[in-house]
Short mmCIF file of N, CA and C in Angstrom, two decimals:
data_model
loop_
_atom_site.label_atom_id
_atom_site.label_comp_id
_atom_site.label_asym_id
_atom_site.label_seq_id
_atom_site.Cartn_x
_atom_site.Cartn_y
_atom_site.Cartn_z
N UNK W 1 35.08 113.24 -29.79
CA UNK W 1 35.73 113.85 -30.95
C UNK W 1 36.68 114.93 -30.46
N UNK W 2 37.68 115.24 -31.24
CA UNK W 2 38.68 116.23 -30.87
C UNK W 2 38.05 117.61 -30.70
N UNK W 3 38.57 118.35 -29.73
CA UNK W 3 38.07 119.69 -29.45
C UNK W 3 38.25 120.60 -30.66
N UNK W 4 37.21 121.34 -31.04
CA UNK W 4 37.27 122.24 -32.19
C UNK W 4 38.23 123.40 -31.98
N UNK W 5 38.46 123.79 -30.73
CA UNK W 5 39.32 124.94 -30.48
C UNK W 5 40.76 124.68 -30.89
N UNK W 6 41.18 123.43 -30.94
CA UNK W 6 42.55 123.10 -31.32
C UNK W 6 42.57 122.02 -32.40
N UNK W 7 41.61 122.06 -33.28
CA UNK W 7 41.58 121.10 -34.36
C UNK W 7 42.86 121.24 -35.18
N UNK W 8 43.56 120.12 -35.44
CA UNK W 8 44.86 120.21 -36.10
C UNK W 8 44.86 120.99 -37.41
N UNK W 9 43.82 120.88 -38.19
CA UNK W 9 43.81 121.58 -39.48
C UNK W 9 43.63 123.08 -39.33
N UNK W 10 43.27 123.54 -38.13
CA UNK W 10 42.99 124.96 -37.93
C UNK W 10 43.93 125.63 -36.93
N UNK W 11 44.99 124.97 -36.54
CA UNK W 11 45.86 125.56 -35.54
C UNK W 11 47.30 125.16 -35.78
N UNK W 12 48.14 125.63 -34.94
CA UNK W 12 49.56 125.30 -35.00
C UNK W 12 49.90 124.38 -33.84
N UNK W 13 49.19 123.32 -33.68
CA UNK W 13 49.42 122.26 -32.72
C UNK W 13 50.04 122.62 -31.39
N UNK W 14 51.36 122.77 -31.36
CA UNK W 14 52.07 123.00 -30.10
C UNK W 14 51.64 124.31 -29.45
N UNK W 15 51.47 125.36 -30.23
CA UNK W 15 51.05 126.65 -29.66
C UNK W 15 49.67 126.53 -29.04
N UNK W 16 48.78 125.88 -29.74
CA UNK W 16 47.42 125.69 -29.23
C UNK W 16 47.43 124.85 -27.96
N UNK W 17 48.20 123.78 -27.96
CA UNK W 17 48.31 122.92 -26.80
C UNK W 17 48.89 123.69 -25.60
N UNK W 18 49.89 124.52 -25.84
CA UNK W 18 50.50 125.29 -24.77
C UNK W 18 49.50 126.28 -24.17
N UNK W 19 48.75 126.98 -25.00
CA UNK W 19 47.74 127.93 -24.50
C UNK W 19 46.68 127.19 -23.70
N UNK W 20 46.25 126.03 -24.18
CA UNK W 20 45.26 125.22 -23.44
C UNK W 20 45.82 124.85 -22.08
N UNK W 21 47.09 124.43 -22.02
CA UNK W 21 47.71 124.06 -20.75
C UNK W 21 47.80 125.29 -19.83
N UNK W 22 48.18 126.44 -20.36
CA UNK W 22 48.27 127.67 -19.56
C UNK W 22 46.91 128.00 -18.96
N UNK W 23 45.87 127.92 -19.75
CA UNK W 23 44.52 128.20 -19.24
C UNK W 23 44.16 127.19 -18.13
N UNK W 24 44.47 125.92 -18.37
CA UNK W 24 44.19 124.90 -17.36
C UNK W 24 44.90 125.19 -16.04
N UNK W 25 46.11 125.72 -16.11
CA UNK W 25 46.90 125.92 -14.90
C UNK W 25 46.66 127.25 -14.21
N UNK W 26 46.32 128.30 -14.96
CA UNK W 26 46.30 129.64 -14.40
C UNK W 26 44.94 130.34 -14.39
N UNK W 27 43.95 129.78 -15.06
CA UNK W 27 42.62 130.41 -15.08
C UNK W 27 41.76 129.83 -13.96
N UNK W 28 40.87 130.66 -13.42
CA UNK W 28 39.95 130.18 -12.39
C UNK W 28 38.96 129.19 -12.98
N UNK W 29 38.51 129.45 -14.19
CA UNK W 29 37.61 128.54 -14.91
C UNK W 29 38.38 127.94 -16.08
N UNK W 30 38.73 126.65 -15.97
CA UNK W 30 39.56 126.06 -17.01
C UNK W 30 38.80 125.78 -18.30
N UNK W 31 37.48 125.69 -18.25
CA UNK W 31 36.74 125.40 -19.47
C UNK W 31 36.90 126.52 -20.49
N UNK W 32 36.61 127.74 -20.10
CA UNK W 32 36.72 128.87 -21.02
C UNK W 32 37.90 129.78 -20.71
N UNK W 33 38.38 129.74 -19.50
CA UNK W 33 39.48 130.62 -19.11
C UNK W 33 39.10 132.08 -19.20
N UNK W 34 37.82 132.38 -18.93
CA UNK W 34 37.29 133.73 -19.15
C UNK W 34 37.95 134.81 -18.31
N UNK W 35 38.62 134.45 -17.23
CA UNK W 35 39.35 135.45 -16.44
C UNK W 35 40.77 135.66 -16.98
N UNK W 36 41.32 134.67 -17.66
CA UNK W 36 42.70 134.75 -18.15
C UNK W 36 42.79 135.17 -19.61
N UNK W 37 41.88 134.69 -20.43
CA UNK W 37 41.99 135.00 -21.87
C UNK W 37 41.96 136.49 -22.19
N UNK W 38 41.18 137.33 -21.49
CA UNK W 38 41.27 138.76 -21.79
C UNK W 38 42.67 139.33 -21.50
N UNK W 39 43.33 138.79 -20.46
CA UNK W 39 44.68 139.26 -20.15
C UNK W 39 45.67 138.89 -21.27
N UNK W 40 45.40 137.79 -21.94
CA UNK W 40 46.26 137.36 -23.04
C UNK W 40 45.95 138.09 -24.35
N UNK W 41 44.69 138.47 -24.52
CA UNK W 41 44.25 139.04 -25.80
C UNK W 41 44.25 140.57 -25.81
N UNK W 42 43.82 141.16 -24.72
CA UNK W 42 43.66 142.62 -24.68
C UNK W 42 44.92 143.29 -24.15
N UNK W 43 46.01 143.12 -24.87
CA UNK W 43 47.31 143.66 -24.47
C UNK W 43 48.17 143.87 -25.70
N UNK W 44 49.07 144.81 -25.65
CA UNK W 44 50.01 144.95 -26.76
C UNK W 44 51.15 143.93 -26.67
N UNK W 45 51.25 143.22 -25.54
CA UNK W 45 52.32 142.24 -25.36
C UNK W 45 52.08 141.02 -26.23
N UNK W 46 53.16 140.38 -26.63
CA UNK W 46 53.07 139.15 -27.41
C UNK W 46 54.07 138.14 -26.86
N UNK W 47 53.92 136.90 -27.28
CA UNK W 47 54.89 135.86 -26.96
C UNK W 47 55.11 135.63 -25.48
N UNK W 48 56.38 135.41 -25.13
CA UNK W 48 56.76 135.09 -23.76
C UNK W 48 56.34 136.20 -22.80
N UNK W 49 56.56 137.45 -23.18
CA UNK W 49 56.20 138.57 -22.30
C UNK W 49 54.71 138.56 -21.99
N UNK W 50 53.90 138.22 -22.96
CA UNK W 50 52.45 138.16 -22.77
C UNK W 50 52.07 137.05 -21.78
N UNK W 51 52.62 135.86 -21.97
CA UNK W 51 52.32 134.73 -21.09
C UNK W 51 52.75 135.03 -19.66
N UNK W 52 53.95 135.56 -19.49
CA UNK W 52 54.47 135.86 -18.15
C UNK W 52 53.64 136.95 -17.49
N UNK W 53 53.28 137.99 -18.24
CA UNK W 53 52.49 139.08 -17.68
C UNK W 53 51.11 138.59 -17.23
N UNK W 54 50.47 137.77 -18.03
CA UNK W 54 49.12 137.31 -17.73
C UNK W 54 49.07 136.29 -16.59
N UNK W 55 50.12 135.48 -16.46
CA UNK W 55 50.08 134.39 -15.48
C UNK W 55 50.92 134.66 -14.23
N UNK W 56 51.94 135.48 -14.35
CA UNK W 56 52.87 135.66 -13.25
C UNK W 56 53.82 134.48 -13.10
N UNK W 57 53.76 133.55 -14.06
CA UNK W 57 54.60 132.36 -14.01
C UNK W 57 56.00 132.61 -14.54
N UNK W 58 56.86 131.64 -14.37
CA UNK W 58 58.22 131.66 -14.90
C UNK W 58 58.20 130.83 -16.17
N UNK W 59 58.43 131.48 -17.30
CA UNK W 59 58.24 130.83 -18.60
C UNK W 59 59.05 129.55 -18.76
N UNK W 60 60.32 129.57 -18.37
CA UNK W 60 61.14 128.37 -18.51
C UNK W 60 60.57 127.19 -17.74
N UNK W 61 60.06 127.43 -16.55
CA UNK W 61 59.43 126.37 -15.76
C UNK W 61 58.15 125.89 -16.43
N UNK W 62 57.39 126.84 -16.95
CA UNK W 62 56.12 126.49 -17.59
C UNK W 62 56.33 125.60 -18.81
N UNK W 63 57.33 125.90 -19.61
CA UNK W 63 57.60 125.09 -20.81
C UNK W 63 57.95 123.66 -20.42
N UNK W 64 58.78 123.49 -19.41
CA UNK W 64 59.15 122.15 -18.96
C UNK W 64 57.92 121.40 -18.43
N UNK W 65 57.12 122.05 -17.60
CA UNK W 65 55.93 121.41 -17.05
C UNK W 65 54.94 121.04 -18.16
N UNK W 66 54.77 121.91 -19.13
CA UNK W 66 53.87 121.63 -20.25
C UNK W 66 54.37 120.43 -21.05
N UNK W 67 55.68 120.37 -21.32
CA UNK W 67 56.22 119.22 -22.06
C UNK W 67 55.99 117.92 -21.29
N UNK W 68 56.19 117.96 -19.98
CA UNK W 68 55.93 116.77 -19.17
C UNK W 68 54.44 116.42 -19.18
N UNK W 69 53.58 117.42 -19.09
CA UNK W 69 52.13 117.17 -19.13
C UNK W 69 51.72 116.54 -20.45
N UNK W 70 52.35 116.94 -21.53
CA UNK W 70 52.02 116.34 -22.83
C UNK W 70 52.23 114.84 -22.83
N UNK W 71 53.24 114.38 -22.15
CA UNK W 71 53.48 112.95 -22.09
C UNK W 71 52.69 112.27 -20.97
N UNK W 72 52.66 112.85 -19.79
CA UNK W 72 52.10 112.17 -18.64
C UNK W 72 50.58 112.24 -18.52
N UNK W 73 49.93 113.19 -19.18
CA UNK W 73 48.49 113.30 -19.05
C UNK W 73 47.82 112.00 -19.45
N UNK W 74 47.02 111.46 -18.58
CA UNK W 74 46.29 110.20 -18.80
C UNK W 74 47.17 108.96 -18.89
N UNK W 75 48.42 109.04 -18.47
CA UNK W 75 49.28 107.86 -18.51
C UNK W 75 48.83 106.90 -17.42
N UNK W 76 48.41 105.70 -17.79
CA UNK W 76 47.93 104.75 -16.78
C UNK W 76 48.97 104.50 -15.70
N UNK W 77 48.53 104.59 -14.45
CA UNK W 77 49.39 104.30 -13.31
C UNK W 77 50.27 105.45 -12.86
N UNK W 78 50.32 106.56 -13.59
CA UNK W 78 51.18 107.67 -13.19
C UNK W 78 50.40 108.60 -12.27
N UNK W 79 50.97 108.85 -11.10
CA UNK W 79 50.38 109.76 -10.13
C UNK W 79 51.28 110.99 -10.03
N UNK W 80 50.91 112.10 -10.68
CA UNK W 80 51.78 113.27 -10.68
C UNK W 80 51.92 113.88 -9.28
N UNK W 81 53.11 114.38 -9.00
CA UNK W 81 53.35 115.06 -7.74
C UNK W 81 52.95 116.52 -7.84
N UNK W 82 52.66 116.99 -9.05
CA UNK W 82 52.22 118.36 -9.28
C UNK W 82 51.05 118.33 -10.26
N UNK W 83 50.04 119.14 -10.00
CA UNK W 83 48.89 119.22 -10.90
C UNK W 83 49.30 119.80 -12.26
N UNK W 84 50.46 120.42 -12.31
CA UNK W 84 50.91 121.00 -13.58
C UNK W 84 51.43 119.96 -14.55
N UNK W 85 51.50 118.71 -14.14
CA UNK W 85 51.97 117.65 -15.03
C UNK W 85 50.80 116.96 -15.72
N UNK W 86 49.69 117.67 -15.82
CA UNK W 86 48.51 117.14 -16.52
C UNK W 86 47.67 118.29 -17.03
N UNK W 87 46.79 117.97 -17.95
CA UNK W 87 45.79 118.93 -18.40
C UNK W 87 44.55 118.73 -17.53
N UNK W 88 43.87 119.79 -17.19
CA UNK W 88 42.65 119.66 -16.40
C UNK W 88 41.42 119.49 -17.28
N UNK W 89 41.43 120.12 -18.45
CA UNK W 89 40.24 120.11 -19.30
C UNK W 89 40.31 119.08 -20.42
N UNK W 90 41.44 118.53 -20.67
CA UNK W 90 41.58 117.50 -21.70
C UNK W 90 41.97 116.20 -21.04
N UNK W 91 41.75 115.14 -21.73
CA UNK W 91 42.37 113.86 -21.45
C UNK W 91 43.26 113.65 -22.66
N UNK W 92 44.46 114.23 -22.64
CA UNK W 92 45.30 114.32 -23.83
C UNK W 92 45.49 112.97 -24.52
N UNK W 93 45.90 111.98 -23.76
CA UNK W 93 46.11 110.64 -24.33
C UNK W 93 44.77 110.05 -24.80
N UNK W 94 43.71 110.29 -24.05
CA UNK W 94 42.38 109.78 -24.42
C UNK W 94 41.89 110.37 -25.73
N UNK W 95 42.19 111.65 -25.98
CA UNK W 95 41.78 112.27 -27.24
C UNK W 95 42.42 111.54 -28.41
N UNK W 96 43.70 111.25 -28.31
CA UNK W 96 44.40 110.59 -29.41
C UNK W 96 43.98 109.14 -29.57
N UNK W 97 43.61 108.49 -28.48
CA UNK W 97 43.27 107.07 -28.55
C UNK W 97 41.79 106.81 -28.74
N UNK W 98 40.96 107.86 -28.71
CA UNK W 98 39.52 107.72 -28.93
C UNK W 98 39.28 107.20 -30.35
N UNK W 99 38.55 106.08 -30.50
CA UNK W 99 38.31 105.54 -31.84
C UNK W 99 37.68 106.56 -32.80
N UNK W 100 36.89 107.50 -32.30
CA UNK W 100 36.27 108.51 -33.17
C UNK W 100 37.31 109.45 -33.79
N UNK W 101 38.48 109.54 -33.17
CA UNK W 101 39.53 110.42 -33.68
C UNK W 101 40.58 109.69 -34.51
N UNK W 102 40.43 108.39 -34.69
CA UNK W 102 41.42 107.62 -35.41
C UNK W 102 41.23 107.74 -36.92
N UNK W 103 42.34 107.72 -37.63
CA UNK W 103 42.31 107.72 -39.09
C UNK W 103 41.63 106.43 -39.54
N UNK W 104 41.01 106.36 -40.70
CA UNK W 104 41.04 107.31 -41.79
C UNK W 104 40.04 108.46 -41.67
N UNK W 105 39.03 108.35 -40.81
CA UNK W 105 38.04 109.43 -40.72
C UNK W 105 38.46 110.53 -39.75
N UNK W 106 39.24 110.20 -38.76
CA UNK W 106 39.68 111.18 -37.78
C UNK W 106 41.09 111.67 -38.11
N UNK W 107 41.57 112.64 -37.32
CA UNK W 107 42.87 113.24 -37.64
C UNK W 107 44.09 112.49 -37.12
N UNK W 108 43.92 111.45 -36.29
CA UNK W 108 45.07 110.84 -35.64
C UNK W 108 45.25 109.38 -36.02
N UNK W 109 46.48 108.93 -35.96
CA UNK W 109 46.80 107.52 -36.15
C UNK W 109 47.12 106.83 -34.83
N UNK W 110 47.73 107.57 -33.91
CA UNK W 110 48.14 107.01 -32.61
C UNK W 110 48.57 108.16 -31.71
N UNK W 111 48.85 107.84 -30.46
CA UNK W 111 49.39 108.85 -29.55
C UNK W 111 50.77 109.22 -30.07
N UNK W 112 51.04 110.52 -30.31
CA UNK W 112 52.24 110.91 -31.03
C UNK W 112 53.54 110.95 -30.22
N UNK W 113 53.46 110.98 -28.90
CA UNK W 113 54.67 111.11 -28.11
C UNK W 113 55.17 109.73 -27.71
N UNK W 114 55.99 109.18 -28.55
CA UNK W 114 56.54 107.86 -28.30
C UNK W 114 57.89 108.05 -27.61
N UNK W 115 57.99 107.51 -26.42
CA UNK W 115 59.26 107.63 -25.70
C UNK W 115 60.17 106.48 -26.08
N UNK W 116 61.44 106.75 -26.05
CA UNK W 116 62.43 105.71 -26.25
C UNK W 116 62.97 105.36 -24.87
N UNK W 117 63.10 104.08 -24.62
CA UNK W 117 63.64 103.62 -23.34
C UNK W 117 65.08 103.20 -23.52
N UNK W 118 65.85 103.33 -22.47
CA UNK W 118 67.23 102.90 -22.51
C UNK W 118 67.64 102.36 -21.15
N UNK W 119 68.44 101.33 -21.19
CA UNK W 119 69.08 100.81 -19.99
C UNK W 119 70.57 100.97 -20.25
N UNK W 120 71.23 101.69 -19.40
CA UNK W 120 72.66 101.93 -19.60
C UNK W 120 72.89 103.19 -20.39
N UNK W 121 73.97 103.23 -21.14
CA UNK W 121 74.37 104.44 -21.87
C UNK W 121 73.41 104.74 -23.02
N UNK W 122 73.18 106.01 -23.23
CA UNK W 122 72.31 106.45 -24.32
C UNK W 122 72.88 107.74 -24.89
N UNK W 123 73.06 107.78 -26.17
CA UNK W 123 73.53 108.99 -26.85
C UNK W 123 72.58 109.28 -27.99
N UNK W 124 72.31 110.54 -28.21
CA UNK W 124 71.46 110.93 -29.33
C UNK W 124 71.95 112.25 -29.88
N UNK W 125 72.10 112.32 -31.17
CA UNK W 125 72.49 113.56 -31.83
C UNK W 125 71.33 114.01 -32.70
N UNK W 126 71.16 115.31 -32.83
CA UNK W 126 70.11 115.82 -33.69
C UNK W 126 69.77 117.25 -33.36
N UNK W 127 68.76 117.73 -34.00
CA UNK W 127 68.31 119.10 -33.80
C UNK W 127 66.97 119.09 -33.09
N UNK W 128 66.84 119.91 -32.09
CA UNK W 128 65.59 120.04 -31.36
C UNK W 128 65.01 121.41 -31.69
N UNK W 129 63.90 121.43 -32.35
CA UNK W 129 63.27 122.66 -32.79
C UNK W 129 62.55 123.36 -31.63
N UNK W 130 62.43 124.68 -31.72
CA UNK W 130 61.69 125.45 -30.73
C UNK W 130 60.27 124.95 -30.62
N UNK W 131 59.76 124.86 -29.39
CA UNK W 131 58.40 124.38 -29.17
C UNK W 131 58.29 122.87 -29.15
N UNK W 132 59.42 122.18 -29.26
CA UNK W 132 59.38 120.72 -29.27
C UNK W 132 60.16 120.18 -28.08
N UNK W 133 60.13 118.89 -27.92
CA UNK W 133 60.87 118.25 -26.85
C UNK W 133 61.07 116.79 -27.17
N UNK W 134 61.98 116.18 -26.49
CA UNK W 134 62.20 114.74 -26.62
C UNK W 134 61.82 114.10 -25.28
N UNK W 135 61.23 112.94 -25.37
CA UNK W 135 60.81 112.21 -24.17
C UNK W 135 61.60 110.91 -24.13
N UNK W 136 62.33 110.71 -23.05
CA UNK W 136 63.14 109.52 -22.88
C UNK W 136 62.83 108.87 -21.54
N UNK W 137 62.85 107.57 -21.55
CA UNK W 137 62.68 106.82 -20.30
C UNK W 137 64.04 106.20 -19.98
N UNK W 138 64.63 106.64 -18.89
CA UNK W 138 65.94 106.14 -18.47
C UNK W 138 65.72 105.10 -17.38
N UNK W 139 66.14 103.90 -17.63
CA UNK W 139 65.93 102.80 -16.70
C UNK W 139 67.27 102.40 -16.11
N UNK W 140 67.45 102.55 -14.78
CA UNK W 140 68.72 102.15 -14.20
C UNK W 140 68.87 100.63 -14.25
N UNK W 141 70.10 100.18 -14.39
CA UNK W 141 70.35 98.75 -14.40
C UNK W 141 70.09 98.15 -13.02
N UNK W 142 69.97 96.84 -12.95
CA UNK W 142 69.74 96.20 -11.65
C UNK W 142 70.91 96.48 -10.71
N UNK W 143 70.58 96.86 -9.49
CA UNK W 143 71.57 97.21 -8.48
C UNK W 143 72.51 98.32 -8.95
N UNK W 144 72.07 99.09 -9.93
CA UNK W 144 72.91 100.15 -10.47
C UNK W 144 72.87 101.40 -9.60
N UNK W 145 73.80 102.27 -9.85
CA UNK W 145 73.85 103.53 -9.13
C UNK W 145 72.92 104.54 -9.77
N UNK W 146 73.20 105.79 -9.53
CA UNK W 146 72.41 106.85 -10.10
C UNK W 146 72.60 106.97 -11.60
N UNK W 147 71.81 107.81 -12.19
CA UNK W 147 71.90 108.06 -13.63
C UNK W 147 72.50 109.45 -13.83
N UNK W 148 73.50 109.52 -14.67
CA UNK W 148 74.16 110.78 -14.99
C UNK W 148 73.60 111.27 -16.32
N UNK W 149 72.98 112.44 -16.31
CA UNK W 149 72.40 113.01 -17.53
C UNK W 149 73.22 114.23 -17.91
N UNK W 150 73.68 114.26 -19.15
CA UNK W 150 74.43 115.40 -19.66
C UNK W 150 73.78 115.85 -20.97
N UNK W 151 73.61 117.14 -21.12
CA UNK W 151 73.13 117.71 -22.37
C UNK W 151 74.30 118.53 -22.91
N UNK W 152 74.85 118.07 -24.02
CA UNK W 152 76.04 118.70 -24.59
C UNK W 152 75.80 119.05 -26.05
N UNK W 153 76.69 119.85 -26.58
CA UNK W 153 76.54 120.35 -27.94
C UNK W 153 76.89 119.37 -29.03
N UNK W 154 77.75 118.38 -28.73
CA UNK W 154 78.15 117.42 -29.76
C UNK W 154 78.68 116.15 -29.10
N UNK W 155 79.07 115.18 -29.93
CA UNK W 155 79.52 113.89 -29.42
C UNK W 155 80.83 113.99 -28.64
N UNK W 156 81.56 115.07 -28.82
CA UNK W 156 82.81 115.26 -28.07
C UNK W 156 82.57 115.87 -26.70
N UNK W 157 81.33 116.21 -26.37
CA UNK W 157 81.01 116.76 -25.06
C UNK W 157 81.16 118.26 -24.95
N UNK W 158 81.22 118.96 -26.07
CA UNK W 158 81.33 120.41 -26.07
C UNK W 158 80.10 121.02 -25.40
N UNK W 159 80.33 122.00 -24.56
CA UNK W 159 79.21 122.66 -23.87
C UNK W 159 78.27 123.31 -24.87
N UNK W 160 76.99 123.34 -24.53
CA UNK W 160 76.00 124.03 -25.37
C UNK W 160 76.27 125.52 -25.39
N UNK W 161 75.89 126.15 -26.46
CA UNK W 161 75.94 127.61 -26.54
C UNK W 161 75.01 128.14 -25.45
N UNK W 162 75.48 129.01 -24.55
CA UNK W 162 74.64 129.53 -23.47
C UNK W 162 73.36 130.23 -23.96
N UNK W 163 73.36 130.71 -25.18
CA UNK W 163 72.17 131.37 -25.72
C UNK W 163 71.03 130.38 -25.97
N UNK W 164 71.33 129.08 -26.00
CA UNK W 164 70.29 128.09 -26.30
C UNK W 164 69.36 127.82 -25.12
N UNK W 165 69.78 128.06 -23.91
CA UNK W 165 68.97 127.87 -22.70
C UNK W 165 68.27 126.50 -22.70
N UNK W 166 69.04 125.47 -22.57
CA UNK W 166 68.49 124.11 -22.53
C UNK W 166 67.63 123.94 -21.28
N UNK W 167 66.52 123.25 -21.44
CA UNK W 167 65.62 122.97 -20.31
C UNK W 167 65.45 121.47 -20.19
N UNK W 168 65.40 120.97 -18.98
CA UNK W 168 65.31 119.56 -18.73
C UNK W 168 64.29 119.33 -17.63
N UNK W 169 63.36 118.44 -17.87
CA UNK W 169 62.38 118.06 -16.85
C UNK W 169 62.50 116.58 -16.58
N UNK W 170 62.45 116.22 -15.33
CA UNK W 170 62.58 114.80 -14.94
C UNK W 170 61.43 114.45 -14.01
N UNK W 171 60.81 113.32 -14.28
CA UNK W 171 59.76 112.81 -13.39
C UNK W 171 60.04 111.33 -13.16
N UNK W 172 59.81 110.90 -11.96
CA UNK W 172 60.06 109.50 -11.61
C UNK W 172 58.78 108.70 -11.81
N UNK W 173 58.92 107.57 -12.51
CA UNK W 173 57.81 106.66 -12.73
C UNK W 173 58.19 105.34 -12.08
N UNK W 174 57.26 104.78 -11.35
CA UNK W 174 57.56 103.47 -10.74
C UNK W 174 56.86 102.39 -11.51
#
């Protein structure tokens, strides 16, 4: 059954998942995180400053690694090159696919991170909300060259506003 500490009806999903991932990566004991959680709770700091102070990590890197871990955790056949591309205390994909957690009695219908695959050119327009990410599988064509990835502000190729601080994580899957 789904962990009570991050039960969807009692939390804000992404925030809870991110804190769980931070504890998994930076606490000596990943089950309770008893060495890290006081650093997060017993401080006047909040948000990014709190996470950075407690972990010594680089927040932008952590967000990218967490987003990748959300997709790659428990992915059959994927061997991460970094332990940060998985959860240590959860089997993220297993939680969603566990029959006990499936609707109508459980909170889930399916694994929520559905990637879109593309061979060749791919364009997507839309809004990406804070705390979210898009997962794409880019498949090079047969005997094709490298893949050129551009993140731009619009279909005309206008540069993003520098204040947006776009983050991109790439992992190779064979």
